[in-house]
PDB file of C-alpha atoms in Angstrom:
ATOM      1  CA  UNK A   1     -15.834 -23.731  60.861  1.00 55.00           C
ATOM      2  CA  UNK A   2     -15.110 -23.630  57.352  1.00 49.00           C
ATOM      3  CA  UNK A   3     -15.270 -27.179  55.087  1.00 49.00           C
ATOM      4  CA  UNK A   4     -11.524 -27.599  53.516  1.00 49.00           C
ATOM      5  CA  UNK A   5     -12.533 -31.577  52.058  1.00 47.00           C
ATOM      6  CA  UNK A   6     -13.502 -31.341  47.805  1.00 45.00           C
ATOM      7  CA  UNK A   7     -16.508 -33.180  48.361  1.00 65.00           C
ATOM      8  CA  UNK A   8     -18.256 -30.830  50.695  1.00 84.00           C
ATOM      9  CA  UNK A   9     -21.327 -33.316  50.954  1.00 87.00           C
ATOM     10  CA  UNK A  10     -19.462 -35.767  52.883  1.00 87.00           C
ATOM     11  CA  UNK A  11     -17.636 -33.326  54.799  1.00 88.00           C
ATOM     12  CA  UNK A  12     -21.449 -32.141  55.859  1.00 90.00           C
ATOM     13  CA  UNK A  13     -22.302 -36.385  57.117  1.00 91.00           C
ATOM     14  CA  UNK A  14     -18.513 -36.039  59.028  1.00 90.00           C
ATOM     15  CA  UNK A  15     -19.971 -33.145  60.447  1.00 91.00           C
ATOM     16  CA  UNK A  16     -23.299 -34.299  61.299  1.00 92.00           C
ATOM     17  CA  UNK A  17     -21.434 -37.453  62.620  1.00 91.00           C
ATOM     18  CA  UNK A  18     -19.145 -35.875  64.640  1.00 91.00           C
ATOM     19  CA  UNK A  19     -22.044 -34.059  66.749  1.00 92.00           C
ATOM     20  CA  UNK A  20     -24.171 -36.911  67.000  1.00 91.00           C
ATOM     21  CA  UNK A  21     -21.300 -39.040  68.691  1.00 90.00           C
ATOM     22  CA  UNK A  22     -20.130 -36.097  70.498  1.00 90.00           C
ATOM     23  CA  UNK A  23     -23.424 -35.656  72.481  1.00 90.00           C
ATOM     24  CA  UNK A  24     -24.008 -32.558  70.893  1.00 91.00           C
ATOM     25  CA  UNK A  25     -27.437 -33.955  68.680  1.00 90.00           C
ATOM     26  CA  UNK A  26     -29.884 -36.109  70.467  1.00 90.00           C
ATOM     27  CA  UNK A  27     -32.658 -38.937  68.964  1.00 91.00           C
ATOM     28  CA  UNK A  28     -35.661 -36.747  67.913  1.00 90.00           C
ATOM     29  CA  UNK A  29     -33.617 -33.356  67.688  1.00 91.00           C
ATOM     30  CA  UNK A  30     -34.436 -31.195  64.382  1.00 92.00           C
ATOM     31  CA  UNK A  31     -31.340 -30.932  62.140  1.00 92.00           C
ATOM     32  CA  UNK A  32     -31.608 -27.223  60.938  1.00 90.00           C
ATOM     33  CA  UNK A  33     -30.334 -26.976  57.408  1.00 89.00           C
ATOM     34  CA  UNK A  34     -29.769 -23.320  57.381  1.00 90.00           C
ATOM     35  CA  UNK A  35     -28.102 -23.177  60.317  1.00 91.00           C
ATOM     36  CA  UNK A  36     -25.541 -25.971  59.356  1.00 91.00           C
ATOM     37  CA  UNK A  37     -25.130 -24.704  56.139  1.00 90.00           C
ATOM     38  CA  UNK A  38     -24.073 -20.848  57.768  1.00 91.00           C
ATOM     39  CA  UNK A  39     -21.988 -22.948  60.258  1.00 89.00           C
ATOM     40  CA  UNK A  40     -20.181 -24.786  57.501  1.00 89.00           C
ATOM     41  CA  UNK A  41     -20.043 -22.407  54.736  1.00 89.00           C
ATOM     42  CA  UNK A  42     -21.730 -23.974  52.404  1.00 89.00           C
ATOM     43  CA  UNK A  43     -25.480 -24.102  50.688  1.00 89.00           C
ATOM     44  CA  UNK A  44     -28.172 -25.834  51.621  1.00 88.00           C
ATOM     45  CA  UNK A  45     -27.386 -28.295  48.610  1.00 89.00           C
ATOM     46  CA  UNK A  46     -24.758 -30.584  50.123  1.00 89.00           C
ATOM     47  CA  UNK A  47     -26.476 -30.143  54.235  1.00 91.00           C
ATOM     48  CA  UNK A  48     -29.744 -31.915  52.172  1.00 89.00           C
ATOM     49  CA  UNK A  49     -26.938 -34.131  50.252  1.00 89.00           C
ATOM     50  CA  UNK A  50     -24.718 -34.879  53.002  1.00 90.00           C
ATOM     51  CA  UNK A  51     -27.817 -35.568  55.244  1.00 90.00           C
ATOM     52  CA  UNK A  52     -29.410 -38.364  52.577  1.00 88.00           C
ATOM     53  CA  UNK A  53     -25.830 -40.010  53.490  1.00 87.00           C
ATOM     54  CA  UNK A  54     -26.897 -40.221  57.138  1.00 90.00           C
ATOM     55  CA  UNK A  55     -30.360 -41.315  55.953  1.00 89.00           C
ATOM     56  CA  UNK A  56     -28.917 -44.262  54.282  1.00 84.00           C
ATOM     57  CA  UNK A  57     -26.945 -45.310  57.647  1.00 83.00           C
ATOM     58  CA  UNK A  58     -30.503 -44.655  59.823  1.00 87.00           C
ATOM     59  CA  UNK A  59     -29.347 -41.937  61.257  1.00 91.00           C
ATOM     60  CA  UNK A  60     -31.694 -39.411  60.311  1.00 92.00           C
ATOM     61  CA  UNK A  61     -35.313 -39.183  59.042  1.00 90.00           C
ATOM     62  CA  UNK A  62     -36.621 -36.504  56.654  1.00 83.00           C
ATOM     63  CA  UNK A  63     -40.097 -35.504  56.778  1.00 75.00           C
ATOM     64  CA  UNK A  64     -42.404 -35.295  53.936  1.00 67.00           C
ATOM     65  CA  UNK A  65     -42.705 -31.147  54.404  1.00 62.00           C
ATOM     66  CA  UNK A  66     -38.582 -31.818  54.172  1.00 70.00           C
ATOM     67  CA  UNK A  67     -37.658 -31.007  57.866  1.00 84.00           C
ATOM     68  CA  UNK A  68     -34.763 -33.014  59.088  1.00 90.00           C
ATOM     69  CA  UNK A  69     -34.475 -35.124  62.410  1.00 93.00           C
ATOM     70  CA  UNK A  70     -31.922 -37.096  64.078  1.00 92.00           C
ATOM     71  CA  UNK A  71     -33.423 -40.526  63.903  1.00 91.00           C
ATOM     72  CA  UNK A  72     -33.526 -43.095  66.800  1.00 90.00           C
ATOM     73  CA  UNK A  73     -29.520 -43.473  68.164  1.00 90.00           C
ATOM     74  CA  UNK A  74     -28.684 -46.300  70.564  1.00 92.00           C
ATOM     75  CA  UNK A  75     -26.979 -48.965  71.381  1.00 92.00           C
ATOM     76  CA  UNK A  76     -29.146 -50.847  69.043  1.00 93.00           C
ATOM     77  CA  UNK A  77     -28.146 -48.568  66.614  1.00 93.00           C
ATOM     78  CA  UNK A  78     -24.941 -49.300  66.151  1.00 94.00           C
ATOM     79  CA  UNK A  79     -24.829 -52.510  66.971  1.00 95.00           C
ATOM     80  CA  UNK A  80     -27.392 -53.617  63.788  1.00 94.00           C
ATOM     81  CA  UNK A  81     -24.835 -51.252  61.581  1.00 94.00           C
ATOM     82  CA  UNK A  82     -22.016 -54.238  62.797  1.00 96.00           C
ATOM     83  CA  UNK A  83     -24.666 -56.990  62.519  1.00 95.00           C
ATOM     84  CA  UNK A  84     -25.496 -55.790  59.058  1.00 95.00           C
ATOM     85  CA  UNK A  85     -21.311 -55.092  57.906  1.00 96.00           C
ATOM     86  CA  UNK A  86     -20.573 -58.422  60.159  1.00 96.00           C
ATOM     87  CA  UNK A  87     -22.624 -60.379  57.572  1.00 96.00           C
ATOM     88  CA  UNK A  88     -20.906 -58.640  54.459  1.00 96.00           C
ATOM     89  CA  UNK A  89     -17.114 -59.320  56.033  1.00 97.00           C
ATOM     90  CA  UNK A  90     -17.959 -62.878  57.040  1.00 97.00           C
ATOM     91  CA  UNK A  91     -18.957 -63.001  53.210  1.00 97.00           C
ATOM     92  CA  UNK A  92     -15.941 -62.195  51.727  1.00 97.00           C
ATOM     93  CA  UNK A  93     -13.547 -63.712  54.039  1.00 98.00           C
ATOM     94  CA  UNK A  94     -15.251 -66.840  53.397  1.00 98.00           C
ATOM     95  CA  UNK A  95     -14.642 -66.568  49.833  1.00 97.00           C
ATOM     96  CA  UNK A  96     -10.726 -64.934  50.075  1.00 98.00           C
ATOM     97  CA  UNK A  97     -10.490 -68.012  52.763  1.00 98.00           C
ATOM     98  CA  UNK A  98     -11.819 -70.261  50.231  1.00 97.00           C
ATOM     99  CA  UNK A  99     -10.134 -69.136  47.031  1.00 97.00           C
ATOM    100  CA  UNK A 100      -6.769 -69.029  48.919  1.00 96.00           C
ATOM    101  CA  UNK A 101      -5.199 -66.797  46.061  1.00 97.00           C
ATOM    102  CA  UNK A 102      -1.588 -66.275  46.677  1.00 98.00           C
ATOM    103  CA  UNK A 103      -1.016 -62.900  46.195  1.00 98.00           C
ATOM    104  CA  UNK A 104      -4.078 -61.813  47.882  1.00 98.00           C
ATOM    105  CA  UNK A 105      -2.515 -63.798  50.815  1.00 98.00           C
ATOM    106  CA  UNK A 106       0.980 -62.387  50.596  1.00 98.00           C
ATOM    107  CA  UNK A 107      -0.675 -59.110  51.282  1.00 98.00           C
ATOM    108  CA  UNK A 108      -2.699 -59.800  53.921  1.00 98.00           C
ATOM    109  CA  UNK A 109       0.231 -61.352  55.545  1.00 98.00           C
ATOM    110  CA  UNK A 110       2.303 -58.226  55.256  1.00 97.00           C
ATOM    111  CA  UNK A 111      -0.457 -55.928  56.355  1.00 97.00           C
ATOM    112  CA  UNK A 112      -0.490 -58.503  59.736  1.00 97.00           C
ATOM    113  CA  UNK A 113       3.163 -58.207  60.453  1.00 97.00           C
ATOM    114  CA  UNK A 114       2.745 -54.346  60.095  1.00 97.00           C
ATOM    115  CA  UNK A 115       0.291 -54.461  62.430  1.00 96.00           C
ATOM    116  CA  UNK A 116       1.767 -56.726  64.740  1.00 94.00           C
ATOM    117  CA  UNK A 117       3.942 -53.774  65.777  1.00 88.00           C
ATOM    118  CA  UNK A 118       1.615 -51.284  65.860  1.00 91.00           C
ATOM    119  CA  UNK A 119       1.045 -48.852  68.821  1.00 91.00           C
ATOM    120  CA  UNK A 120      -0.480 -45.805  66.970  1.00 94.00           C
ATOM    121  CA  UNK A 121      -4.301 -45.895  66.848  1.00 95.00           C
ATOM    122  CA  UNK A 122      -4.219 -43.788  63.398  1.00 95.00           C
ATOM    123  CA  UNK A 123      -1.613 -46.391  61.928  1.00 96.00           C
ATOM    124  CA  UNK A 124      -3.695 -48.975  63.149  1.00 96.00           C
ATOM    125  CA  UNK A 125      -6.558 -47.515  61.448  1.00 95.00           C
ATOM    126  CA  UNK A 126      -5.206 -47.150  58.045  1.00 96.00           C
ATOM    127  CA  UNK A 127      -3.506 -50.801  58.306  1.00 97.00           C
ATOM    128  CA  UNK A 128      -6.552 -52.274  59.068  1.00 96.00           C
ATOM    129  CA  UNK A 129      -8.794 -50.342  56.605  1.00 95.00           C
ATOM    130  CA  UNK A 130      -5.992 -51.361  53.786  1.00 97.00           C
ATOM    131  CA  UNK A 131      -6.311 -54.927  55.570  1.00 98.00           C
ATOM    132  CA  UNK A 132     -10.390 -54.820  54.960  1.00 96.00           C
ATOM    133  CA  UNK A 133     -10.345 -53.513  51.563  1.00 96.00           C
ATOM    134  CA  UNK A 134      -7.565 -56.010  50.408  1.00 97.00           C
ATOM    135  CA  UNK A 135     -10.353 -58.692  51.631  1.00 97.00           C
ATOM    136  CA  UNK A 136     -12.704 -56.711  50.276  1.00 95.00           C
ATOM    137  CA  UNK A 137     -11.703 -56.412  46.636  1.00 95.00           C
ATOM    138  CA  UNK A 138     -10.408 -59.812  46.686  1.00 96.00           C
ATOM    139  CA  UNK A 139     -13.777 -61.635  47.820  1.00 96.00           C
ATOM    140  CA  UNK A 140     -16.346 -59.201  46.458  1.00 95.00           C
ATOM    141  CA  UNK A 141     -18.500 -58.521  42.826  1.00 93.00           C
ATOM    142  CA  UNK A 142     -19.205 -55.255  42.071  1.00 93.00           C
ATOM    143  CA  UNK A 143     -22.724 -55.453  43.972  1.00 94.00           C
ATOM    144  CA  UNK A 144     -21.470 -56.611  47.120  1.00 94.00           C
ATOM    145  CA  UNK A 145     -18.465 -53.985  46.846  1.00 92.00           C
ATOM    146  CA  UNK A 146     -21.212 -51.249  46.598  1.00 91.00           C
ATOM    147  CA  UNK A 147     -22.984 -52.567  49.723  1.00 91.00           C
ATOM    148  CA  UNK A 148     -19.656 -52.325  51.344  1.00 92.00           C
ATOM    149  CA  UNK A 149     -19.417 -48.770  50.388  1.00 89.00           C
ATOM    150  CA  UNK A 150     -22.612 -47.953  52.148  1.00 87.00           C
ATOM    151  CA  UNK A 151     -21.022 -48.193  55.678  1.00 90.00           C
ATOM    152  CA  UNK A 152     -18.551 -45.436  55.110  1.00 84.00           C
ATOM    153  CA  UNK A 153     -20.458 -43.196  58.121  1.00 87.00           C
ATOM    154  CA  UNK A 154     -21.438 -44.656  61.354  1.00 90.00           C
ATOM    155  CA  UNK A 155     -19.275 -47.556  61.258  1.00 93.00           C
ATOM    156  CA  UNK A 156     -15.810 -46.274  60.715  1.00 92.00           C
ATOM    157  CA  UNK A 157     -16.477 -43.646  63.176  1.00 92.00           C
ATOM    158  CA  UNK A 158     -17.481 -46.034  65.845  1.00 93.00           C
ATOM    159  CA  UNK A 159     -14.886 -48.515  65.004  1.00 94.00           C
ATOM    160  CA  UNK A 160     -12.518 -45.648  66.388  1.00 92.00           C
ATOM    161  CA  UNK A 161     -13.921 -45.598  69.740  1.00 91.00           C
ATOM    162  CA  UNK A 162     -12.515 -49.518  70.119  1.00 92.00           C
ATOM    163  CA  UNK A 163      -9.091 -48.337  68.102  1.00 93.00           C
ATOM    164  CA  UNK A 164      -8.725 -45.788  70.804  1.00 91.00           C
ATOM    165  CA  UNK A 165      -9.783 -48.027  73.754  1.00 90.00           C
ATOM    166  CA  UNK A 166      -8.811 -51.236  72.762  1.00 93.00           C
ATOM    167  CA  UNK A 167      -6.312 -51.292  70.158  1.00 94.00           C
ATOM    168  CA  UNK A 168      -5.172 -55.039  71.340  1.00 94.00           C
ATOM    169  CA  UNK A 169      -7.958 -56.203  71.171  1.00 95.00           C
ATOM    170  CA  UNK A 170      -8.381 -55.305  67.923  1.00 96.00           C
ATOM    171  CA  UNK A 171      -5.091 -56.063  66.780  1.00 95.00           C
ATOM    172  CA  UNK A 172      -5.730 -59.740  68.392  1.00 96.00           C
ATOM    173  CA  UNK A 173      -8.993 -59.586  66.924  1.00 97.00           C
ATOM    174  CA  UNK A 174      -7.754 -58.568  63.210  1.00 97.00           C
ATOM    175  CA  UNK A 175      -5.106 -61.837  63.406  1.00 97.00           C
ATOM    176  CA  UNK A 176      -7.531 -64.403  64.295  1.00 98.00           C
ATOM    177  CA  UNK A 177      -9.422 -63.091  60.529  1.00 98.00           C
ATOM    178  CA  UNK A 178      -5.680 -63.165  58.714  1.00 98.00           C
ATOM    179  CA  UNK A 179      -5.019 -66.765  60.673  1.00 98.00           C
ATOM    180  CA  UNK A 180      -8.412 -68.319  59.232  1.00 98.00           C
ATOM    181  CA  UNK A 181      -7.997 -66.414  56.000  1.00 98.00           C
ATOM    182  CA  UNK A 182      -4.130 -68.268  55.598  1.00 97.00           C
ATOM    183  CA  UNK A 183      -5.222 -71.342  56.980  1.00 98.00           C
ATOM    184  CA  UNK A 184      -8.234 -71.649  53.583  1.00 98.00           C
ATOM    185  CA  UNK A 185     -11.110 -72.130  56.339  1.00 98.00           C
ATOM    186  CA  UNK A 186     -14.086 -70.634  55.438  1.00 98.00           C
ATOM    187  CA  UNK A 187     -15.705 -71.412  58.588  1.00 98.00           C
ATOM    188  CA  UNK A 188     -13.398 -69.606  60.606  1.00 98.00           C
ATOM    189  CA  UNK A 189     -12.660 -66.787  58.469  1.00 98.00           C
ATOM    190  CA  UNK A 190     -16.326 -66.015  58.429  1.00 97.00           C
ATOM    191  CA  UNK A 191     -16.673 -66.710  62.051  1.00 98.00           C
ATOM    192  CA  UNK A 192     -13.678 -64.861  62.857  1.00 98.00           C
ATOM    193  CA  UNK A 193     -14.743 -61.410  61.064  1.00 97.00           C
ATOM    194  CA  UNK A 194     -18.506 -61.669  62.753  1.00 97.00           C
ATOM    195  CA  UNK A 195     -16.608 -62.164  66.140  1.00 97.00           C
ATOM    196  CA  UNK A 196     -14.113 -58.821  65.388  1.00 97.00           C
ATOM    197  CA  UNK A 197     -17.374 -56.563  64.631  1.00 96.00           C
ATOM    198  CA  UNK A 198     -19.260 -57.936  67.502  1.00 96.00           C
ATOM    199  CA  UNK A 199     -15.569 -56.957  69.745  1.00 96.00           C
ATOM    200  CA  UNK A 200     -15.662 -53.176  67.884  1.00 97.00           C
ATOM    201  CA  UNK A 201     -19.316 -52.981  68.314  1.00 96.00           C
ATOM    202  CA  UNK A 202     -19.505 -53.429  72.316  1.00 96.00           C
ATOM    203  CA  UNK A 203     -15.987 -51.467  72.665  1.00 95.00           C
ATOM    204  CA  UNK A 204     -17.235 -48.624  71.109  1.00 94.00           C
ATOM    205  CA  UNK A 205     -20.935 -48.584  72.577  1.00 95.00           C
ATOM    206  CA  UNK A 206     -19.063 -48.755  76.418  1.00 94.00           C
ATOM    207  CA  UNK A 207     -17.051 -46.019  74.906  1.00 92.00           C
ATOM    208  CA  UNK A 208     -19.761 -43.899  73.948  1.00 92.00           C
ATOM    209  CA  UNK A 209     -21.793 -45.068  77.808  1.00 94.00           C
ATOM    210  CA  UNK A 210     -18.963 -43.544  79.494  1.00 91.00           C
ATOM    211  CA  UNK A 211     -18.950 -40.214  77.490  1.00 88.00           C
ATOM    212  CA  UNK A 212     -22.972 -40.075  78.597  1.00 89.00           C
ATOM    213  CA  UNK A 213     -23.903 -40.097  74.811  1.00 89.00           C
ATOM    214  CA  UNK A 214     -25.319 -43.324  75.808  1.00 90.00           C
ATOM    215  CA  UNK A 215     -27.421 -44.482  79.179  1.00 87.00           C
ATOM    216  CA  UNK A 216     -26.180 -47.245  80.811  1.00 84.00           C
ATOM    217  CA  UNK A 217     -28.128 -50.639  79.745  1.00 75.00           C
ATOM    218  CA  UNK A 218     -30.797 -52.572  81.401  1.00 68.00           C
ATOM    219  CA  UNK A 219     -29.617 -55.602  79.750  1.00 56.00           C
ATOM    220  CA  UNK A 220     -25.762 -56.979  78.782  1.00 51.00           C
ATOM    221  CA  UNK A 221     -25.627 -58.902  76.084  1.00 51.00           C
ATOM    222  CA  UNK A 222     -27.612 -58.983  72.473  1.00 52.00           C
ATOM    223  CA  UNK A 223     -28.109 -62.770  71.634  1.00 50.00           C
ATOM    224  CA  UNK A 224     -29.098 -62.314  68.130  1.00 52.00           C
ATOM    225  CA  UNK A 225     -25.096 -62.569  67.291  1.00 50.00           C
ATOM    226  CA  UNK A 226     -25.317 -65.844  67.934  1.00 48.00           C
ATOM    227  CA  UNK A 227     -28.173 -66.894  65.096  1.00 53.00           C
ATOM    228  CA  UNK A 228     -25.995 -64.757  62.742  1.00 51.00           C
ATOM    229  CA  UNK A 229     -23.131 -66.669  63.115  1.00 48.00           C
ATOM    230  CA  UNK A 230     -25.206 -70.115  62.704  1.00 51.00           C
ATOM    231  CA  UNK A 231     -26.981 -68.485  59.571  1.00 50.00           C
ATOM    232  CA  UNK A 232     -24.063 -67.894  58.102  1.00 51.00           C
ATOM    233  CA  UNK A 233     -22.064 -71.083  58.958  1.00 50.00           C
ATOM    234  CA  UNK A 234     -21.517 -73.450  56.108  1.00 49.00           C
ATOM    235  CA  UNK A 235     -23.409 -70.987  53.812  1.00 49.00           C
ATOM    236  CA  UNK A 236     -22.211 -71.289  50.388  1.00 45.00           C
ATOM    237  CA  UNK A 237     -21.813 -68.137  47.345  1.00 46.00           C
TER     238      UNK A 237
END
């Protein structure tokens, strides 16, 4: 397999990414640089660089003699990787909800009505990445936007385990955001995007049980949703 992508480091996380959802790397499993880097085509310069990526989403751990290992990957996993982006959505929709800027909202609206009629899990994707970032730019500073940036790995990736399985559900999901976000309630808005991770999150964790990347759980449900969603109701920027 030879890297086509101009930035080969984050061809090297997609890589990396791809395996670890595949099955193919396990929690605990050393992450040989060499070998990636012959597999790739590439030096060992963007497998270390494309690996700090992964690092920054907890996905793997570097030891101090600079060995590599997949870090712990679980349900839990990817469900604080929603918690965390949950918060930063519910953040900005609040303030797009609250600001109620026109044009902002004219966008959105078309963005809905294109996805309204959507079938194609790619289309779907790039509507509602175009839908996020249009919230995104809209309700965020510079700091926040950088935050945002962050969750370019393990989130996107898992997000299209739920586009694949349950693409109305995420199409209903998406509308209940654009509803509060027309409607100028902050409440909701924010409410509504903590409500579409928490949806993405659990679709794409069953996903991922039924592929045997992940055992089956001891326990349903992770109630610490539920104090995020009171933190963050009536919270102010």
């Amino acid at each position: 397999m030879k890297l086509e992508r101009a930035n080969t480091s984050e061809a090297v996380a997609a890589y990396v990414l791809r395996r670890l959802f595949d099955g193919d790397l396990r929690s605990g499993q050393r992450l040989d640089l060499d070998a990636i880097a012959d597999e790739l085509g590439v030096s060992r310069v963007p497998v270390r660089e494309g690996l700090i990526q992964l690092e920054r989403d907890g996905l793997v751990e570097r030891a101090h003699y600079r060995r590599a290992f997949v870090a712990e990957f679980d349900d839990a996993t990817v469900r604080e990787a929603f918690e965390l982006y949950g918060m930063l959505s519910a953040l900005t929709n609040r303030r797009v909800a609250r600001r109620g800027d026109p044009a902002v909202l004219e966008a959105l609206g078309k963005l809905d009505e294109a996805l309204a009629g959507c079938e194609s899990p790619d289309e779907y994707e790039d509507l509602a990445r175009e839908f996020r970032r249009v919230v995104n730019v809209a309700g965020a500073g510079n700091h926040l936007r950088a935050l945002l940036r962050t969750f370019s790995g393990l989130v996107p990736v898992a997000a299209r385990f739920s586009i694949d399985d349950a693409l109305a559900e995420e199409r209903a999901a998406l509308h209940a955001e654009y509803l509060a976000l027309r409607a100028g309630d902050p409440d909701a808005a924010g409410t509504a995007a903590l409500a579409h991770l928490r949806l993405t999150a659990d679709n794409a964790i069953r996903a991922l049980r039924r592929r045997g990347v992940f055992p089956e759980p001891d326990t349903v449900d992770d109630p610490e949703w539920t104090d995020i969603a009171r933190t963050l109701e009536g919270s102010e920027t």
